[in-house]
Tab-separated table of C-alpha atoms in Angstrom:
chain	number	residue	atom	x	y	z
A	1	MET	CA	0.000	0.000	0.000
A	2	LEU	CA	2.789	2.430	0.899
A	3	ASN	CA	4.526	1.982	-2.462
A	4	THR	CA	1.322	2.955	-4.250
A	5	LEU	CA	0.710	5.882	-1.882
A	6	THR	CA	4.232	7.207	-2.397
A	7	ARG	CA	3.996	6.773	-6.161
A	8	TYR	CA	0.670	8.624	-6.280
A	9	TRP	CA	1.440	11.179	-3.544
A	10	TRP	CA	0.065	13.871	-5.819
A	11	LEU	CA	-3.468	12.420	-5.461
A	12	VAL	CA	-3.245	12.929	-1.702
A	13	ALA	CA	-1.960	16.463	-2.335
A	14	LEU	CA	-4.825	17.133	-4.760
A	15	ARG	CA	-7.395	15.957	-2.201
A	16	GLY	CA	-5.781	18.272	0.342
A	17	LEU	CA	-5.765	21.185	-2.088
A	18	CYS	CA	-9.474	20.683	-2.789
A	19	GLY	CA	-10.119	20.754	0.957
A	20	VAL	CA	-8.101	23.956	1.410
A	21	ILE	CA	-9.894	25.661	-1.500
A	22	PHE	CA	-13.306	24.556	-0.219
A	23	GLY	CA	-12.406	25.760	3.284
A	24	LEU	CA	-11.191	29.154	2.084
A	25	VAL	CA	-14.249	29.718	-0.112
A	26	THR	CA	-16.527	28.811	2.789
A	27	LEU	CA	-14.676	31.047	5.256
A	28	PHE	CA	-14.327	34.079	2.998
A	29	TRP	CA	-17.863	33.934	1.642
A	30	PRO	CA	-19.719	34.558	4.905
A	31	GLY	CA	-23.058	35.336	3.289
A	32	ILE	CA	-23.195	31.917	1.643
A	33	THR	CA	-26.726	30.614	1.249
A	34	LEU	CA	-27.801	27.100	2.072
A	35	THR	CA	-27.991	26.342	-1.660
A	36	GLY	CA	-24.459	27.629	-2.150
A	37	LEU	CA	-23.245	25.558	0.776
A	38	VAL	CA	-24.972	22.467	-0.647
A	39	VAL	CA	-23.298	22.987	-4.029
A	40	LEU	CA	-19.879	23.628	-2.465
A	41	PHE	CA	-20.107	20.631	-0.171
A	42	GLY	CA	-21.382	18.407	-2.971
A	43	ALA	CA	-18.489	19.427	-5.236
A	44	TYR	CA	-15.930	18.907	-2.449
A	45	SER	CA	-17.400	15.555	-1.415
A	46	LEU	CA	-17.579	14.338	-5.027
A	47	THR	CA	-13.996	15.404	-5.776
A	48	SER	CA	-12.686	13.827	-2.594
A	49	GLY	CA	-14.672	10.640	-3.226
A	50	VAL	CA	-13.497	10.278	-6.817
A	51	MET	CA	-9.865	10.815	-5.788
A	52	ALA	CA	-10.201	8.206	-3.024
A	53	MET	CA	-11.682	5.768	-5.574
A	54	VAL	CA	-8.799	6.423	-7.970
A	55	SER	CA	-6.363	5.786	-5.126
A	56	ALA	CA	-8.214	2.552	-4.270
A	57	ALA	CA	-7.933	1.415	-7.903
A	58	GLN	CA	-4.164	1.910	-7.721
A	59	HIS	CA	-3.762	-0.209	-4.574
A	60	ARG	CA	-3.198	-3.929	-4.717
A	61	ASP	CA	-3.644	-4.596	-1.022
A	62	ARG	CA	-5.972	-3.134	1.579
A	63	TRP	CA	-7.734	-0.984	-0.970
A	64	TRP	CA	-11.110	-1.460	0.678
A	65	SER	CA	-10.821	1.454	3.145
A	66	LEU	CA	-10.101	3.916	0.329
A	67	LEU	CA	-12.919	2.396	-1.708
A	68	LEU	CA	-15.357	2.825	1.197
A	69	GLU	CA	-14.177	6.386	1.792
A	70	GLY	CA	-14.611	7.152	-1.908
A	71	LEU	CA	-18.078	5.614	-1.993
A	72	ALA	CA	-19.073	7.602	1.112
A	73	GLY	CA	-17.914	10.849	-0.521
A	74	ILE	CA	-19.701	10.113	-3.784
A	75	LEU	CA	-22.869	9.045	-1.948
A	76	ALA	CA	-22.840	12.253	0.098
A	77	ALA	CA	-22.437	14.250	-3.129
A	78	VAL	CA	-25.294	12.368	-4.810
A	79	VAL	CA	-27.584	13.025	-1.836
A	80	THR	CA	-26.776	16.749	-1.858
A	81	PHE	CA	-27.169	17.102	-5.637
A	82	MET	CA	-30.317	14.947	-5.901
A	83	TRP	CA	-32.069	17.061	-3.272
A	84	PRO	CA	-30.769	20.601	-3.793
A	85	GLY	CA	-33.649	21.920	-1.700
A	86	ILE	CA	-32.457	19.806	1.215
A	87	THR	CA	-33.101	21.393	4.587
A	88	GLY	CA	-30.201	22.697	6.601
A	89	LEU	CA	-30.720	20.055	9.284
A	90	ALA	CA	-30.774	17.185	6.784
A	91	LEU	CA	-27.621	18.537	5.113
A	92	LEU	CA	-25.889	18.682	8.492
A	93	TYR	CA	-26.674	15.043	9.151
A	94	VAL	CA	-25.388	14.033	5.703
A	95	ILE	CA	-22.169	15.989	6.279
A	96	ALA	CA	-21.802	14.612	9.826
A	97	ALA	CA	-22.274	11.003	8.680
A	98	TRP	CA	-19.732	11.498	5.877
A	99	ALA	CA	-17.225	13.069	8.279
A	100	LEU	CA	-17.621	10.284	10.849
A	101	LEU	CA	-17.195	7.514	8.282
A	102	SER	CA	-14.246	9.277	6.654
A	103	GLY	CA	-12.643	9.823	10.063
A	104	VAL	CA	-12.874	6.155	11.027
A	105	LEU	CA	-11.452	5.047	7.670
A	106	GLU	CA	-8.628	7.618	7.785
A	107	LEU	CA	-7.701	6.481	11.308
A	108	ALA	CA	-7.635	2.853	10.137
A	109	ALA	CA	-5.408	3.793	7.200
A	110	ALA	CA	-3.158	5.844	9.499
A	111	VAL	CA	-2.591	2.841	11.770
A	112	ARG	CA	-1.466	0.778	8.770
A	113	LEU	CA	0.678	3.620	7.405
A	114	ARG	CA	2.299	4.190	10.784
A	115	LYS	CA	3.765	0.685	10.624
A	116	VAL	CA	5.748	1.763	7.558
A	117	ILE	CA	6.478	5.462	8.071
A	118	ARG	CA	7.732	6.088	11.589
A	119	ASP	CA	6.147	8.968	13.505
A	120	GLU	CA	3.473	9.430	10.858
A	121	LEU	CA	0.612	11.336	12.472
A	122	LEU	CA	-0.808	13.559	9.722
A	123	LEU	CA	-3.363	11.093	8.348
A	124	GLY	CA	-4.352	10.148	11.889
A	125	LEU	CA	-4.821	13.815	12.781
A	126	SER	CA	-6.958	14.258	9.673
A	127	GLY	CA	-9.113	11.302	10.749
A	128	PHE	CA	-9.357	12.677	14.287
A	129	ALA	CA	-10.383	16.098	12.917
A	130	SER	CA	-13.060	14.408	10.800
A	131	LEU	CA	-14.430	12.557	13.818
A	132	CYS	CA	-14.457	15.721	15.957
A	133	PHE	CA	-16.195	17.628	13.174
A	134	GLY	CA	-18.827	14.904	12.748
A	135	PHE	CA	-19.496	14.731	16.488
A	136	LEU	CA	-19.760	18.537	16.735
A	137	LEU	CA	-22.341	18.605	13.953
A	138	MET	CA	-24.314	15.811	15.610
A	139	ALA	CA	-24.125	17.504	19.023
A	140	TRP	CA	-25.261	20.962	17.848
A	141	PRO	CA	-27.359	20.471	14.712
A	142	ALA	CA	-29.462	23.564	15.369
A	143	ALA	CA	-26.501	25.979	15.228
A	144	GLY	CA	-26.953	28.919	12.896
A	145	ALA	CA	-26.105	28.575	9.211
A	146	LEU	CA	-23.188	31.001	9.478
A	147	ALA	CA	-21.692	29.104	12.424
A	148	VAL	CA	-22.036	25.842	10.513
A	149	ALA	CA	-20.453	27.360	7.399
A	150	TRP	CA	-17.504	28.523	9.505
A	151	LEU	CA	-17.196	25.118	11.149
A	152	ILE	CA	-17.240	23.382	7.767
A	153	GLY	CA	-14.698	25.841	6.391
A	154	VAL	CA	-12.279	25.362	9.293
A	155	TYR	CA	-12.672	21.583	9.091
A	156	ALA	CA	-11.958	21.500	5.349
A	157	LEU	CA	-8.980	23.831	5.760
A	158	VAL	CA	-7.436	21.771	8.589
A	159	CYS	CA	-7.984	18.402	6.907
A	160	GLY	CA	-6.797	19.753	3.560
A	161	GLY	CA	-3.626	21.121	5.132
A	162	LEU	CA	-2.941	17.828	6.905
A	163	LEU	CA	-3.399	15.872	3.666
A	164	ILE	CA	-1.028	18.229	1.841
A	165	GLY	CA	1.536	17.706	4.605
A	166	LEU	CA	1.095	13.925	4.308
A	167	ALA	CA	1.504	14.124	0.528
A	168	PHE	CA	4.841	15.877	0.856
A	169	ARG	CA	6.020	13.307	3.411
A	170	LEU	CA	5.040	10.564	0.971
A	171	ARG	CA	6.866	12.393	-1.813
A	172	ALA	CA	9.997	12.641	0.335
A	173	LYS	CA	9.775	8.903	1.039
A	174	GLU	CA	9.412	8.190	-2.674
A	175	ARG	CA	12.522	10.259	-3.436
A	176	HIS	CA	14.434	8.577	-0.634
A	177	ASP	CA	13.418	5.102	-1.818
A	178	HIS	CA	14.302	6.035	-5.383
A	179	HIS	CA	17.822	7.045	-4.363
A	180	GLN	CA	18.258	3.940	-2.175
A	181	PRO	CA	16.206	1.181	-3.826
A	182	HIS	CA	17.424	-1.541	-1.491
A	183	GLY	CA	17.242	0.505	1.720
A	184	ARG	CA	14.248	0.138	3.972
A	185	ALA	CA	14.794	3.292	6.018
A	186	THR	CA	11.741	5.194	7.105
A	187	LEU	CA	11.160	8.932	7.119
A	188	GLY	CA	12.069	9.179	10.777
A	189	ASP	CA	15.464	7.489	10.363
A	190	PRO	CA	18.596	9.637	10.695
A	191	SER	CA	19.741	8.335	7.309
A	192	HIS	CA	16.818	10.207	5.731
A	193	VAL	CA	18.069	13.684	6.655
A	194	GLY	CA	19.646	14.501	3.288
A	195	ALA	CA	16.814	13.175	1.115
């Protein structure tokens, strides 16, 4: 799995970039309407889901968690686009369910990745942020639309930034492995300093 992740590190970076863009648009467009938020979330969820599915197609082992994460993202996008007049409360529950499922799957992937890249916490932090976000939405579903838009924006920005950080760690590992094809050093090893 790690070899595929390092080879396609740019997909992780692209997912992160989409999250950062979605977060910035949500934060700097404070007067966003519910319809605008539905469209933005649907586009973000669809993009993230498709990229997770592409990543799953590239994996030869343990691809199922990425496949499930991709399906969850695409399903959330379909729900938001099929019912554009969805109520704010229903949209919150769709977003919360997607965040909770994504968080669990990202944490599972982080545990597997941690066995290969020492001290790797970025994917785990992204999963933890997703879980916290999902629980916050479930706990306070009646919060005002502006507060929810801000919460969604901050969540997307944080998770996007963490995924970008993970992508660059994967890229560094790929470069290191390329320069030392027979070495099995991890990113945390002292031998990795010059890579």
